[in-house]
Coordinates of C-alpha atoms in Angstrom, one line a residue:
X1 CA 0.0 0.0 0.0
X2 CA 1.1 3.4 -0.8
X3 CA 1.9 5.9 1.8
X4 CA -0.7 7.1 3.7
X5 CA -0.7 10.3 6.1
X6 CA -3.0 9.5 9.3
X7 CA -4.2 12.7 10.5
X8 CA -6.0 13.6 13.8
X9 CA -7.3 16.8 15.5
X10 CA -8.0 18.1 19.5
X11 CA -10.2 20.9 18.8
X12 CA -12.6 23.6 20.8
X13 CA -15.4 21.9 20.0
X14 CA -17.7 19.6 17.2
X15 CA -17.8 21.9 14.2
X16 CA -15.1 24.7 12.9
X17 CA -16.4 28.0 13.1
X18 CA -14.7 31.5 14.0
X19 CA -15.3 30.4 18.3
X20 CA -15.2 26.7 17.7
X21 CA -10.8 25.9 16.3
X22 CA -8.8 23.3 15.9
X23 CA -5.9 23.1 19.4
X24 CA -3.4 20.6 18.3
X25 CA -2.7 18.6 15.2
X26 CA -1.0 15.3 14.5
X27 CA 0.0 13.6 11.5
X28 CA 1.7 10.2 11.2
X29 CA 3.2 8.9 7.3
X30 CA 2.4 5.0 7.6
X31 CA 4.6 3.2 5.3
X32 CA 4.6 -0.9 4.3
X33 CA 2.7 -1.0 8.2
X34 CA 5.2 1.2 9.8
X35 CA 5.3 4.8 10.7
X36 CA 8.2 6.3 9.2
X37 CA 8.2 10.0 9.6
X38 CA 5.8 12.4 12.4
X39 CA 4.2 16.2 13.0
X40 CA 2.8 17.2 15.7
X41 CA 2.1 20.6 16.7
X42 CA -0.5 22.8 19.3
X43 CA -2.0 25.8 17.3
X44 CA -3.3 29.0 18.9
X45 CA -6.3 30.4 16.6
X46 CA -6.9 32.8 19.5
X47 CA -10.1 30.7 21.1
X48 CA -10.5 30.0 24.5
X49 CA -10.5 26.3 25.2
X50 CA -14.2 25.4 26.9
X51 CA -13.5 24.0 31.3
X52 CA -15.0 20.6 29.7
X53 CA -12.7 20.2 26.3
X54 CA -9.4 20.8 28.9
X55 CA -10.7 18.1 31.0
X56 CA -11.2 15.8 28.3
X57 CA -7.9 16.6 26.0
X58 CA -5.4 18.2 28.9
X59 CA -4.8 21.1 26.3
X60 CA -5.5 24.5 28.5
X61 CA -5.3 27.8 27.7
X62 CA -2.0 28.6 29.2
X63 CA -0.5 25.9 26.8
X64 CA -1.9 27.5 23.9
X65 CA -0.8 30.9 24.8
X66 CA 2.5 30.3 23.8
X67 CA 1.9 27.6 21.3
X68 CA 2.6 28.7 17.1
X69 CA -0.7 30.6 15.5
X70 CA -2.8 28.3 13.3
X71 CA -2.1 29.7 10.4
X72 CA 2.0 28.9 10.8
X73 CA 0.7 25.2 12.2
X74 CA -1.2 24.8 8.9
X75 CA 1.0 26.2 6.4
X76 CA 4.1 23.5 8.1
X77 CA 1.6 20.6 8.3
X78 CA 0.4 21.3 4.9
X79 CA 3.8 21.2 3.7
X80 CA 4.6 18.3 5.2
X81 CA 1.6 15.9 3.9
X82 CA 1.8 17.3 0.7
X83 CA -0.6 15.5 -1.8
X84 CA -0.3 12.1 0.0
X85 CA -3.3 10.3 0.6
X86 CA -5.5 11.0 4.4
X87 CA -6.8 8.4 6.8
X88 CA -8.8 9.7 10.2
X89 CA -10.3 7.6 12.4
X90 CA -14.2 9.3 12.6
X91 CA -13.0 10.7 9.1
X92 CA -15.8 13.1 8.9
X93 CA -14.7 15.2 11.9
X94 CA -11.3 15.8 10.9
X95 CA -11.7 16.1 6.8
X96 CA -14.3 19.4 8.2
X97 CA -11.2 20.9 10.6
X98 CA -8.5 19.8 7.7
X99 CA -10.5 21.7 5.1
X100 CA -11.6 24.7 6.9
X101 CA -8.8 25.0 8.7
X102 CA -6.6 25.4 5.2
X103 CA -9.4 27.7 3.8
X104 CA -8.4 30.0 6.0
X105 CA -4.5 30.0 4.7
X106 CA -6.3 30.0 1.3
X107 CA -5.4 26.4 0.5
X108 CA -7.4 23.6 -0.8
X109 CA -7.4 19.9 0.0
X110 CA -6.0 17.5 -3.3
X111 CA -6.9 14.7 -1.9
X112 CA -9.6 12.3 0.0
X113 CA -10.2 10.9 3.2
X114 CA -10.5 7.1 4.3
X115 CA -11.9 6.5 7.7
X116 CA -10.6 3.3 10.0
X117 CA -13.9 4.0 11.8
X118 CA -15.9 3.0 8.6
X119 CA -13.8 0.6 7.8
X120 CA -13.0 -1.1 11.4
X121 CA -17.2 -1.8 10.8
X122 CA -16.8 -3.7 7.8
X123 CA -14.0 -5.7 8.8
X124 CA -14.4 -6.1 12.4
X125 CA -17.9 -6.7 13.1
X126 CA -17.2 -8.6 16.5
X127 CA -15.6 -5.6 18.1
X128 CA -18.2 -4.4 21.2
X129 CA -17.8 -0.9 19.5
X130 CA -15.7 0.7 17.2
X131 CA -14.5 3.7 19.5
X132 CA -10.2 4.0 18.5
X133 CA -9.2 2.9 22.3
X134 CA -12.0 0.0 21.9
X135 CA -10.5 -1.5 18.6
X136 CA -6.7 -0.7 19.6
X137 CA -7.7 -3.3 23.0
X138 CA -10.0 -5.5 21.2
X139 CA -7.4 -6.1 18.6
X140 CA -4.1 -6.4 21.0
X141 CA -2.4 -3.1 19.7
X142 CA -0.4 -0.8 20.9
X143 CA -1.6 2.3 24.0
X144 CA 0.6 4.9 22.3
X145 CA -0.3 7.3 25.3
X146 CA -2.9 9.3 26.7
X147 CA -6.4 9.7 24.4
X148 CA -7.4 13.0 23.2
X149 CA -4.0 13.8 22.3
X150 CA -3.3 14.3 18.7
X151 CA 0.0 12.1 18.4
X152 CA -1.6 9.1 20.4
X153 CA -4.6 8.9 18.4
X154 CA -3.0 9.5 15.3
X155 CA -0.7 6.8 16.0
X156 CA -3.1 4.1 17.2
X157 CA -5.4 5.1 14.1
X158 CA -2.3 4.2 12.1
X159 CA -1.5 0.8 13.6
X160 CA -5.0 0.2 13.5
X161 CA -4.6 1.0 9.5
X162 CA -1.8 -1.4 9.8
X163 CA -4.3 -4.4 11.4
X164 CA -7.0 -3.6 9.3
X165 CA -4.5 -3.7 6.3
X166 CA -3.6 -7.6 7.8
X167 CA -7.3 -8.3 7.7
X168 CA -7.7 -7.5 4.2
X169 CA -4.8 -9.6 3.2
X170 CA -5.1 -12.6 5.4
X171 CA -8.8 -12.9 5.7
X172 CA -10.0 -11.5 2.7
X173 CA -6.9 -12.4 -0.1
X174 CA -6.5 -9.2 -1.1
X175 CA -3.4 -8.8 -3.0
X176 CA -3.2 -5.0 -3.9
X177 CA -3.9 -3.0 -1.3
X178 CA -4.2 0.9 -1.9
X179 CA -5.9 3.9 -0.7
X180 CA -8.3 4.3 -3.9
X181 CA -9.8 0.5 -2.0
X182 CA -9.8 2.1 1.6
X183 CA -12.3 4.7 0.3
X184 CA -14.3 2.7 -1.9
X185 CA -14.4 0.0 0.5
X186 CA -15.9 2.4 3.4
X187 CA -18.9 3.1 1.3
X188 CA -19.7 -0.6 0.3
X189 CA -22.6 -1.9 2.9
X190 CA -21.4 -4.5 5.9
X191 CA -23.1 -7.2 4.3
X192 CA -22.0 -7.1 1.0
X193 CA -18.1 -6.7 2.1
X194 CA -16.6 -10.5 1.0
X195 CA -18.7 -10.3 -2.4
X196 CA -17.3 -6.7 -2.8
X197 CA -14.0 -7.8 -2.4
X198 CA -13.5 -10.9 -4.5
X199 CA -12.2 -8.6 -7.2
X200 CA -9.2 -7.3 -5.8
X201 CA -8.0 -10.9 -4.9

């Protein structure tokens, strides 16, 4: 499988706005299963972080009054993903930070988004949910440190990529794996996963 960069957000709240930012960014480059290069960064877009979201991610305030603006943040992550393809886990929410945040640097997103959230429900059913700390357990992997930290998450939604990569090989006989599959994959319905599949083996 090609490279892949596996992205994740801590932000102010659910959806980007002028009073609802993006905190902290993380982006891993997964390569052949392994992660090979790393960004991580805290942003100050000059919001205040809500009592509840510091509880929950550890990211106060204080630490984002001396942390790089978000439009520096952007411009070096940008950079530094390039036009290589993006995984998220919960997809959705980070593709809407990713793209607003580089509208506001006047940039556009080249490329699309898979989701190891879609896909962890189409190729492990059995899992009792398919939260990122659930399946990293439920599947024996790696605690890369604390949750609702950009670099942990993004990291155990890239060894989860790595699993879910195994699963499509071993289980499935997939020979080719790439990220064009990933995204086509995440749309195809739970049942109709083996059928869909047959024609990459």
């Amino acid at each position: 499988m090609e490279r892949i960069a596996v992205i994740d957000f801590e932000t102010t709240g659910i959806s980007p706005s002028s009073s609802c930012r993006a905190t902290e960014i993380a982006v891993v480059m997964l390569e052949n299963g392994r992660i090979v290069e790393r960004y991580q960064s805290l942003m100050n877009a000059g919001v205040r972080v809500p009592a509840f979201i510091e509880q929950l991610t550890g990211i106060s305030n204080a630490m984002l009054r001396t942390a790089p603006s978000a439009e520096r943040v952007m411009n070096e992550v940008n950079e530094f993903v390039g036009c290589t393809p993006l995984l998220a886990h919960n997809a959705a929410f980070d593709q809407k930070f990713w793209d607003f945040e580089l509208g506001r640097i006047k940039r556009t997103r080249l490329q699309n988004f898979a989701c190891s959230l879609l896909l962890a429900r189409r190729l492990m059913p059995a899992a009792p949910n398919h939260k990122l700390g659930t399946l990293t357990t439920f599947a024996q992997l790696p605690h890369t440190g604390q949750a609702h930290r950009a670099m942990a998450d993004a990291e155990m939604a890239a060894n989860l990529l790595a699993h879910l990569a195994d699963e499509l090989r071993g289980k499935h006989g997939v020979r080719e794996l790439s990220h064009d599959l990933l995204c086509k994959l995440q749309k195809v319905p739970a049942a109709k996963v083996g059928e869909h599949l047959q024609r990459y083996r």
